[in-house]
Short mmCIF file of C-alpha atoms and ligand atoms in Angstrom, two decimals:
data_model
loop_
_atom_site.label_atom_id
_atom_site.label_comp_id
_atom_site.label_asym_id
_atom_site.label_seq_id
_atom_site.Cartn_x
_atom_site.Cartn_y
_atom_site.Cartn_z
CA UNK A 14 0.74 -25.38 -22.51
CA UNK A 15 2.20 -23.50 -19.49
CA UNK A 16 0.33 -20.82 -17.40
CA UNK A 17 2.33 -18.12 -18.98
CA UNK A 18 1.54 -19.36 -22.66
CA UNK A 19 -2.19 -19.62 -21.74
CA UNK A 20 -2.43 -16.03 -20.18
CA UNK A 21 -0.47 -14.42 -23.23
CA UNK A 22 -3.68 -14.24 -25.38
CA UNK A 23 -5.25 -12.20 -22.53
CA UNK A 24 -2.77 -9.31 -23.00
CA UNK A 25 -4.71 -7.33 -25.17
CA UNK A 26 -7.90 -7.61 -23.35
CA UNK A 27 -6.03 -6.74 -19.91
CA UNK A 28 -4.49 -3.75 -21.65
CA UNK A 29 -7.87 -2.46 -22.52
CA UNK A 30 -9.30 -2.80 -18.99
CA UNK A 31 -6.24 -1.17 -17.74
CA UNK A 32 -6.43 1.87 -19.90
CA UNK A 33 -10.20 2.04 -19.22
CA UNK A 34 -9.62 2.30 -15.59
CA UNK A 35 -6.71 4.67 -16.10
CA UNK A 36 -8.98 7.00 -18.16
CA UNK A 37 -11.51 6.97 -15.19
CA UNK A 38 -9.55 7.29 -12.12
CA UNK A 39 -11.57 7.49 -8.71
CA UNK A 40 -10.34 8.45 -5.24
CA UNK A 41 -10.35 6.24 -2.40
CA UNK A 42 -13.89 4.98 -1.33
CA UNK A 43 -15.44 6.60 -4.40
CA UNK A 44 -14.39 3.74 -6.74
CA UNK A 45 -18.00 3.04 -7.66
CA UNK A 46 -17.43 2.88 -11.40
CA UNK A 47 -14.25 1.03 -10.99
CA UNK A 48 -15.79 -1.44 -8.34
CA UNK A 49 -18.78 -1.95 -10.83
CA UNK A 50 -16.54 -2.55 -13.72
CA UNK A 51 -14.67 -5.16 -11.64
CA UNK A 52 -17.63 -6.84 -10.34
CA UNK A 53 -19.24 -7.17 -13.73
CA UNK A 54 -16.04 -8.63 -15.24
CA UNK A 55 -15.91 -11.21 -12.43
CA UNK A 56 -19.61 -12.00 -12.71
CA UNK A 57 -19.04 -12.76 -16.44
CA UNK A 58 -16.22 -15.01 -15.71
CA UNK A 59 -18.66 -16.92 -13.52
CA UNK A 60 -17.33 -16.09 -9.98
CA UNK A 61 -19.35 -15.59 -6.88
CA UNK A 62 -19.20 -11.71 -6.42
CA UNK A 63 -19.73 -9.83 -3.33
CA UNK A 64 -20.05 -6.04 -3.54
CA UNK A 65 -19.58 -3.35 -0.96
CA UNK A 66 -17.20 -5.13 1.26
CA UNK A 67 -15.38 -2.29 3.22
CA UNK A 68 -17.60 0.19 1.45
CA UNK A 69 -16.47 0.04 -2.30
CA UNK A 70 -14.31 -3.09 -1.94
CA UNK A 71 -15.14 -6.25 -4.07
CA UNK A 72 -14.60 -9.74 -3.27
CA UNK A 73 -15.13 -12.69 -5.65
CA UNK A 74 -14.68 -16.48 -4.88
CA UNK A 75 -13.75 -19.10 -7.18
CA UNK A 76 -14.05 -22.96 -6.43
CA UNK A 77 -12.65 -25.87 -8.21
CA UNK A 78 -12.36 -29.25 -7.35
CA UNK A 79 -13.17 -30.76 -3.94
CA UNK A 80 -10.35 -29.10 -1.92
CA UNK A 81 -11.25 -26.95 0.99
CA UNK A 82 -8.06 -24.87 1.44
CA UNK A 83 -8.28 -21.35 0.43
CA UNK A 84 -5.98 -18.34 -0.71
CA UNK A 85 -6.53 -14.79 -0.88
CA UNK A 86 -5.07 -12.47 -3.75
CA UNK A 87 -5.45 -8.83 -3.35
CA UNK A 88 -5.29 -5.82 -5.69
CA UNK A 89 -5.99 -2.04 -4.98
CA UNK A 90 -8.33 0.11 -7.02
CA UNK A 91 -7.95 3.79 -5.94
CA UNK A 92 -6.40 6.81 -7.62
CA UNK A 93 -4.56 9.83 -6.39
CA UNK A 94 -5.43 13.54 -6.17
CA UNK A 95 -2.69 14.54 -8.91
CA UNK A 96 -3.41 16.36 -12.13
CA UNK A 97 -2.11 13.98 -14.96
CA UNK A 98 0.58 15.47 -17.09
CA UNK A 99 0.43 12.76 -19.74
CA UNK A 100 -1.11 13.33 -23.14
CA UNK A 101 -1.77 9.94 -24.47
CA UNK A 102 -5.30 8.76 -25.47
CA UNK A 103 -5.91 6.98 -22.10
CA UNK A 104 -4.94 10.04 -19.97
CA UNK A 105 -7.38 10.75 -17.05
CA UNK A 106 -10.77 12.17 -17.90
CA UNK A 107 -11.30 13.38 -14.32
CA UNK A 108 -9.75 16.60 -13.53
CA UNK A 109 -7.20 16.39 -10.60
CA UNK A 110 -7.46 12.72 -10.24
CA UNK A 111 -4.94 10.15 -11.58
CA UNK A 112 -3.83 6.55 -11.45
CA UNK A 113 -0.31 7.72 -10.61
CA UNK A 114 0.52 4.61 -8.42
CA UNK A 115 -0.34 1.87 -10.99
CA UNK A 116 -3.55 0.59 -9.11
CA UNK A 117 -5.13 0.41 -12.52
CA UNK A 118 -2.39 -2.04 -13.48
CA UNK A 119 -2.94 -4.27 -10.24
CA UNK A 120 -6.48 -4.43 -10.90
CA UNK A 121 -6.29 -5.38 -14.36
CA UNK A 122 -3.68 -8.22 -13.51
CA UNK A 123 -5.77 -9.62 -10.92
CA UNK A 124 -8.87 -9.50 -13.25
CA UNK A 125 -6.64 -11.39 -15.83
CA UNK A 126 -5.73 -14.08 -13.48
CA UNK A 127 -9.35 -14.55 -12.41
CA UNK A 128 -10.39 -14.91 -16.03
CA UNK A 129 -7.58 -17.57 -16.52
CA UNK A 130 -8.26 -19.52 -13.44
CA UNK A 131 -12.09 -19.43 -14.09
CA UNK A 132 -11.55 -20.98 -17.53
CA UNK A 133 -8.84 -23.48 -16.87
CA UNK A 134 -9.60 -24.58 -13.21
CA UNK A 135 -6.32 -26.27 -12.69
CA UNK A 136 -6.51 -26.33 -9.05
CA UNK A 137 -8.48 -27.69 -6.15
CA UNK A 138 -9.94 -25.34 -3.39
CA UNK A 139 -10.98 -21.78 -3.08
CA UNK A 140 -9.49 -18.65 -4.39
CA UNK A 141 -10.76 -15.32 -2.91
CA UNK A 142 -10.02 -12.17 -5.30
CA UNK A 143 -9.97 -9.16 -2.96
CA UNK A 144 -10.44 -5.77 -4.87
CA UNK A 145 -9.47 -3.32 -2.06
CA UNK A 146 -10.51 0.46 -2.15
CA UNK A 147 -8.77 3.37 -0.59
CA UNK A 148 -5.10 2.16 -0.24
CA UNK A 149 -3.60 5.76 -0.51
CA UNK A 150 -3.82 6.68 3.18
CA UNK A 151 -7.66 6.20 3.73
CA UNK A 152 -7.82 2.99 5.35
CA UNK A 153 -9.39 0.74 2.79
CA UNK A 154 -7.68 -2.65 4.13
CA UNK A 155 -8.76 -1.89 7.70
CA UNK A 156 -12.35 -1.27 6.31
CA UNK A 157 -12.46 -4.45 4.65
CA UNK A 158 -10.98 -6.34 7.69
CA UNK A 159 -13.56 -4.53 9.87
CA UNK A 160 -16.29 -5.56 7.57
CA UNK A 161 -15.31 -9.24 8.22
CA UNK A 162 -13.09 -10.01 5.29
CA UNK A 163 -11.31 -12.80 6.76
CA UNK A 164 -14.15 -14.30 8.60
CA UNK A 165 -16.39 -14.27 5.52
CA UNK A 166 -13.53 -15.25 3.18
CA UNK A 167 -11.16 -17.19 5.16
CA UNK A 168 -7.67 -17.45 3.54
CA UNK A 169 -4.74 -19.83 4.66
CA UNK A 170 -2.38 -17.21 2.92
CA UNK A 171 -2.65 -13.83 1.10
CA UNK A 172 -0.63 -12.33 -1.53
CA UNK A 173 -0.40 -8.91 -3.09
CA UNK A 174 1.76 -7.21 -5.59
CA UNK A 175 2.98 -3.74 -6.50
CA UNK A 176 4.74 -2.36 -9.49
CA UNK A 177 8.12 -0.87 -8.80
CA UNK A 178 9.57 1.47 -11.30
CA UNK A 179 13.37 1.31 -11.80
CA UNK A 180 12.93 -2.63 -11.63
CA UNK A 181 13.02 -3.83 -15.31
CA UNK A 182 9.97 -5.35 -16.84
CA UNK A 183 10.26 -9.15 -16.53
CA UNK A 184 11.81 -9.02 -13.05
CA UNK A 185 10.35 -9.51 -9.74
CA UNK A 186 11.51 -8.38 -6.08
CA UNK A 187 10.69 -10.16 -2.97
CA UNK A 188 12.04 -10.47 0.47
CA UNK A 189 11.35 -12.16 3.56
CA UNK A 190 10.58 -9.94 6.65
CA UNK A 191 10.06 -6.20 6.58
CA UNK A 192 9.49 -4.85 2.85
CA UNK A 193 7.88 -1.38 3.53
CA UNK A 194 7.87 0.80 6.53
CA UNK A 195 4.92 1.45 8.80
CA UNK A 196 3.90 5.08 9.36
CA UNK A 197 2.39 7.39 11.75
CA UNK A 198 1.52 11.19 11.91
CA UNK A 199 1.88 13.28 15.02
CA UNK A 200 0.95 16.79 16.43
CA UNK A 201 2.39 18.09 19.40
CA UNK A 202 0.47 21.22 21.07
CA UNK A 203 2.68 23.29 23.40
CA UNK A 204 1.02 25.59 25.74
CA UNK A 205 2.98 28.42 27.59
CA UNK A 206 1.73 31.74 28.77
CA UNK A 207 1.38 34.65 26.30
CA UNK A 208 2.88 38.17 26.96
CA UNK A 209 4.14 41.31 25.58
CA UNK A 210 7.11 40.80 23.15
CA UNK A 211 9.15 43.22 25.08
CA UNK A 212 8.32 41.70 28.43
CA UNK A 213 9.39 37.86 28.47
CA UNK A 214 9.76 37.77 32.07
CA UNK A 215 5.81 38.00 32.27
CA UNK A 216 5.02 34.95 29.93
CA UNK A 217 6.28 31.44 29.06
CA UNK A 218 7.21 31.36 25.54
CA UNK A 219 5.64 28.57 23.61
CA UNK A 220 7.72 29.15 20.42
CA UNK A 221 11.02 28.66 22.35
CA UNK A 222 9.79 25.49 23.80
CA UNK A 223 8.56 24.20 20.54
CA UNK A 224 11.72 25.19 18.86
CA UNK A 225 13.82 23.10 21.59
CA UNK A 226 11.41 20.15 21.21
CA UNK A 227 11.88 20.02 17.46
CA UNK A 228 15.66 19.91 18.03
CA UNK A 229 15.39 17.19 20.88
CA UNK A 230 13.31 14.99 19.02
CA UNK A 231 16.13 14.39 16.54
CA UNK A 232 18.20 12.70 19.53
CA UNK A 233 15.60 9.85 19.43
CA UNK A 234 16.55 8.25 16.06
CA UNK A 235 20.20 9.05 16.93
CA UNK A 236 20.37 7.86 20.51
CA UNK A 237 17.35 5.70 21.40
CA UNK A 238 16.72 3.48 18.24
CA UNK A 239 19.22 0.74 17.95
CA UNK A 240 21.76 1.49 15.21
CA UNK A 241 21.15 -1.80 13.41
CA UNK A 242 17.40 -0.96 13.28
CA UNK A 243 16.07 2.24 11.71
CA UNK A 244 13.52 4.88 11.73
CA UNK A 245 12.65 8.33 10.41
CA UNK A 246 11.27 11.18 12.51
CA UNK A 247 10.50 14.20 10.52
CA UNK A 248 9.15 17.36 11.87
CA UNK A 249 7.32 18.91 8.95
CA UNK A 250 5.11 21.59 10.33
CA UNK A 251 5.89 24.24 13.10
CA UNK A 252 3.31 26.96 13.80
CA UNK A 253 3.36 29.61 16.53
CA UNK A 254 2.36 33.54 16.74
CA UNK A 255 0.73 35.86 14.73
CA UNK A 256 2.45 39.12 15.74
CA UNK A 257 5.74 40.76 16.01
CA UNK A 258 5.35 42.01 19.57
CA UNK A 259 3.51 39.04 21.15
CA UNK A 260 5.22 35.92 22.89
CA UNK A 261 2.76 33.25 21.72
CA UNK A 262 0.86 31.24 24.44
CA UNK A 263 0.52 28.28 21.95
CA UNK A 264 2.83 26.48 19.42
CA UNK A 265 2.21 23.40 17.39
CA UNK A 266 4.55 20.82 15.77
CA UNK A 267 3.59 18.04 13.33
CA UNK A 268 5.24 15.36 11.25
CA UNK A 269 5.68 11.83 10.46
CA UNK A 270 7.45 8.71 11.84
CA UNK A 271 8.52 5.68 9.70
CA UNK A 272 9.86 2.43 11.06
CA UNK A 273 9.95 -1.27 9.86
CA UNK A 274 8.68 -2.97 13.05
CA UNK A 275 6.00 -2.02 15.55
CA UNK A 276 8.66 -2.27 18.35
CA UNK A 277 10.60 0.61 16.94
CA UNK A 278 7.43 2.38 16.33
CA UNK A 279 6.44 2.17 19.99
CA UNK A 280 9.90 2.83 21.07
CA UNK A 281 9.90 6.15 18.95
CA UNK A 282 6.35 7.02 20.25
CA UNK A 283 7.32 6.65 23.86
CA UNK A 284 10.46 8.71 23.59
CA UNK A 285 8.62 11.38 21.74
CA UNK A 286 6.01 11.91 24.53
CA UNK A 287 8.85 12.04 27.21
CA UNK A 288 10.97 14.29 25.42
CA UNK A 289 8.04 16.69 24.42
CA UNK A 290 6.68 16.77 27.94
CA UNK A 291 10.14 16.85 29.74
CA UNK A 292 11.35 19.73 27.36
CA UNK A 293 8.25 21.82 27.73
CA UNK A 294 8.40 21.39 31.35
CA UNK A 295 11.90 22.61 31.60
CA UNK A 296 10.70 25.78 30.00
CA UNK A 297 7.69 25.99 32.39
CA UNK A 298 5.39 25.03 29.45
CA UNK A 299 3.29 21.93 28.89
CA UNK A 300 3.06 19.74 25.74
CA UNK A 301 0.42 17.19 24.50
CA UNK A 302 1.27 14.63 22.00
CA UNK A 303 -1.19 13.06 19.55
CA UNK A 304 0.34 10.13 17.81
CA UNK A 305 -1.57 8.25 15.08
CA UNK A 306 -0.73 5.25 13.35
CA UNK A 307 -1.61 5.39 9.70
CA UNK A 308 0.18 2.33 8.23
CA UNK A 309 1.55 -0.88 10.01
CA UNK A 310 4.94 -2.27 8.55
CA UNK A 311 4.58 -4.54 5.72
CA UNK A 312 6.32 -7.69 6.83
CA UNK A 313 6.30 -10.73 4.79
CA UNK A 314 6.07 -14.27 6.41
CA UNK A 315 9.46 -16.03 5.61
CA UNK A 316 7.95 -19.05 4.40
CA UNK A 317 5.36 -17.44 2.20
CA UNK A 318 8.11 -15.24 0.85
CA UNK A 319 10.11 -18.36 0.05
CA UNK A 320 6.98 -19.71 -1.77
CA UNK A 321 6.40 -16.48 -3.85
CA UNK A 322 9.97 -16.47 -4.75
CA UNK A 323 9.83 -19.94 -6.08
CA UNK A 324 6.85 -19.04 -8.31
CA UNK A 325 8.54 -15.94 -9.54
CA UNK A 326 11.63 -17.98 -10.31
CA UNK A 327 9.61 -20.53 -12.11
CA UNK A 328 8.24 -17.72 -14.34
CA UNK A 329 11.26 -15.50 -15.03
CA UNK A 330 14.36 -17.43 -13.89
CA UNK A 331 16.40 -16.96 -10.73
CA UNK A 332 18.53 -14.25 -12.31
CA UNK A 333 15.50 -12.05 -12.59
CA UNK A 334 14.21 -12.24 -9.10
CA UNK A 335 15.82 -9.84 -6.69
CA UNK A 336 15.86 -11.54 -3.25
CA UNK A 337 17.39 -8.69 -1.39
CA UNK A 338 15.62 -5.55 -2.81
CA UNK A 339 16.21 -2.31 -0.79
CA UNK A 340 13.72 -1.63 1.80
CA UNK A 341 11.02 1.00 0.94
CA UNK A 342 10.58 3.70 3.69
CA UNK A 343 7.02 4.31 2.04
CA UNK A 344 3.99 2.46 3.43
CA UNK A 345 1.46 0.12 2.20
CA UNK A 346 -1.78 -0.82 3.90
CA UNK A 347 -1.81 -4.47 2.65
CA UNK A 348 0.20 -4.66 5.89
CA UNK A 349 -2.89 -4.85 7.98
CA UNK A 350 -3.87 -7.84 6.00
CA UNK A 351 -0.49 -9.37 6.56
CA UNK A 352 -1.01 -9.03 10.29
CA UNK A 353 -4.04 -11.02 10.11
CA UNK A 354 -2.96 -13.87 7.59
CA UNK A 355 0.50 -14.88 6.90
CA UNK A 356 1.35 -13.91 3.41
CA UNK A 357 3.76 -12.09 0.89
CA UNK A 358 3.97 -8.84 -0.96
CA UNK A 359 6.10 -8.79 -3.95
CA UNK A 360 7.21 -6.09 -6.51
CA UNK A 361 6.86 -6.54 -10.11
CA UNK A 362 9.16 -4.48 -12.51
CA UNK A 363 7.57 -1.48 -14.28
CA UNK A 364 10.66 -0.67 -16.25
CA UNK A 365 12.37 2.41 -16.95
CA UNK A 366 12.06 5.18 -19.78
CA UNK A 367 9.04 7.24 -20.93
CA UNK A 368 6.31 7.23 -18.29
CA UNK A 369 8.22 4.91 -16.05
CA UNK A 370 8.96 7.69 -13.51
CA UNK A 371 8.42 6.99 -9.77
CA UNK A 372 4.89 6.57 -8.69
CA UNK A 373 3.04 9.42 -7.48
CA UNK A 374 4.58 11.64 -10.21
CA UNK A 375 2.12 13.25 -12.59
CA UNK A 376 3.97 11.78 -15.64
CA UNK A 377 3.70 8.16 -14.31
CA UNK A 378 2.02 5.32 -16.19
CA UNK A 379 1.48 1.70 -15.51
CA UNK A 380 3.61 -0.35 -18.10
CA UNK A 381 1.09 -2.66 -20.01
CA UNK A 382 4.03 -5.01 -20.98
CA UNK A 383 4.04 -6.25 -17.24
CA UNK A 384 0.26 -7.33 -17.34
CA UNK A 385 0.50 -10.85 -18.53
CA UNK A 386 3.53 -11.61 -16.23
CA UNK A 387 1.56 -10.30 -13.17
CA UNK A 388 -1.44 -12.19 -14.03
CA UNK A 389 0.63 -15.27 -14.51
CA UNK A 390 2.14 -14.96 -11.02
CA UNK A 391 -1.11 -15.01 -9.32
CA UNK A 392 -2.35 -17.96 -11.47
CA UNK A 393 0.58 -19.98 -11.09
CA UNK A 394 0.73 -19.34 -7.34
CA UNK A 395 -2.80 -20.84 -7.21
CA UNK A 396 -2.08 -23.85 -9.19
CA UNK A 397 1.08 -24.64 -7.15
CA UNK A 398 -0.45 -24.15 -3.83
CA UNK A 399 -3.78 -25.75 -4.42
CA UNK A 400 -2.72 -28.47 -6.80
CA UNK A 401 -5.68 -30.28 -8.55
CA UNK A 402 -5.77 -34.02 -7.80
CA UNK A 403 -3.52 -35.86 -10.13
ZN1 ZN B 11 0.51 5.12 -3.84
ZN1 ZN B 12 0.17 2.01 -4.68
#
């Protein structure tokens, strides 16, 4: 029987796991119930389970045959601070917390693959199942890496998967190279000299300097980033002053930068520092730039993307594998794992229709119809990459 046929009977069980996790969402680094559920399931399948990797992360290892090669498969477990608008039976039981990004589904699919592989063992080598905490901007991937993830659980390649609303169930999307943007947040503090609102000659207007900096920053993407590459620089916060008759001494600007390569991100950062300082100086003020990377760009290894696409094609046919999906300007912290180990991040269709709205929406729900296909992807990937001796 094919892997997909063998996984199909696990559909009801994976659905039950997924809905249980959906009903009990937990924010990043607080996934204690979820991590416990995951660890217990993995132990019951007979895997060697390690809890507390990167605080609330779980890693389980499965060995088969005599092979020494190893692969990593990763799912994320955290929910978001969103109040769920859905009214179905498995809606969130935790006020203000919701699985609005489908990490409940990702966890259930990887559990399904673990269960199948532990039972069938049609491979030779080691598979590390990585259940990551805190993907939603809190640094869960970096916490696991700092905790020795790849030293304790060496992987020759690593694979992750995210659902994509708007892509039909039964379809995959995968591309070589950049897949999702890297992201940074910034704050710029402008210091001038406070004065009476009617006596500008006695002060240095921090508000005016900040306004000019906000305008000048827009020249960076337009004039410094090569046109065939891309970046976003959004000033999303400007604060200055408290009174009608006081020229403010301080002003602050804040916002976000997104780009698909570290080179472009560094170029934008350098240009921002130059523009902010130079513009402030032109007004007799000073500017300090605090630029903080929050996500690396998610970049797929070309050979691993080709391999992942081959597995997808085997499962659903070439017509259902989008090899040139649009780039996603949002970010994903699996990127930090991909910077350590070659691998690939793919998208699985979540479909359209009721509950199939974009992720991070209060009406979102992971589509249970996608569960067997996602589990089959992980399972086939292992069987094809670590073949059992004939
Ligand atoms: Zn998300
Ligand atoms: Zn997500």
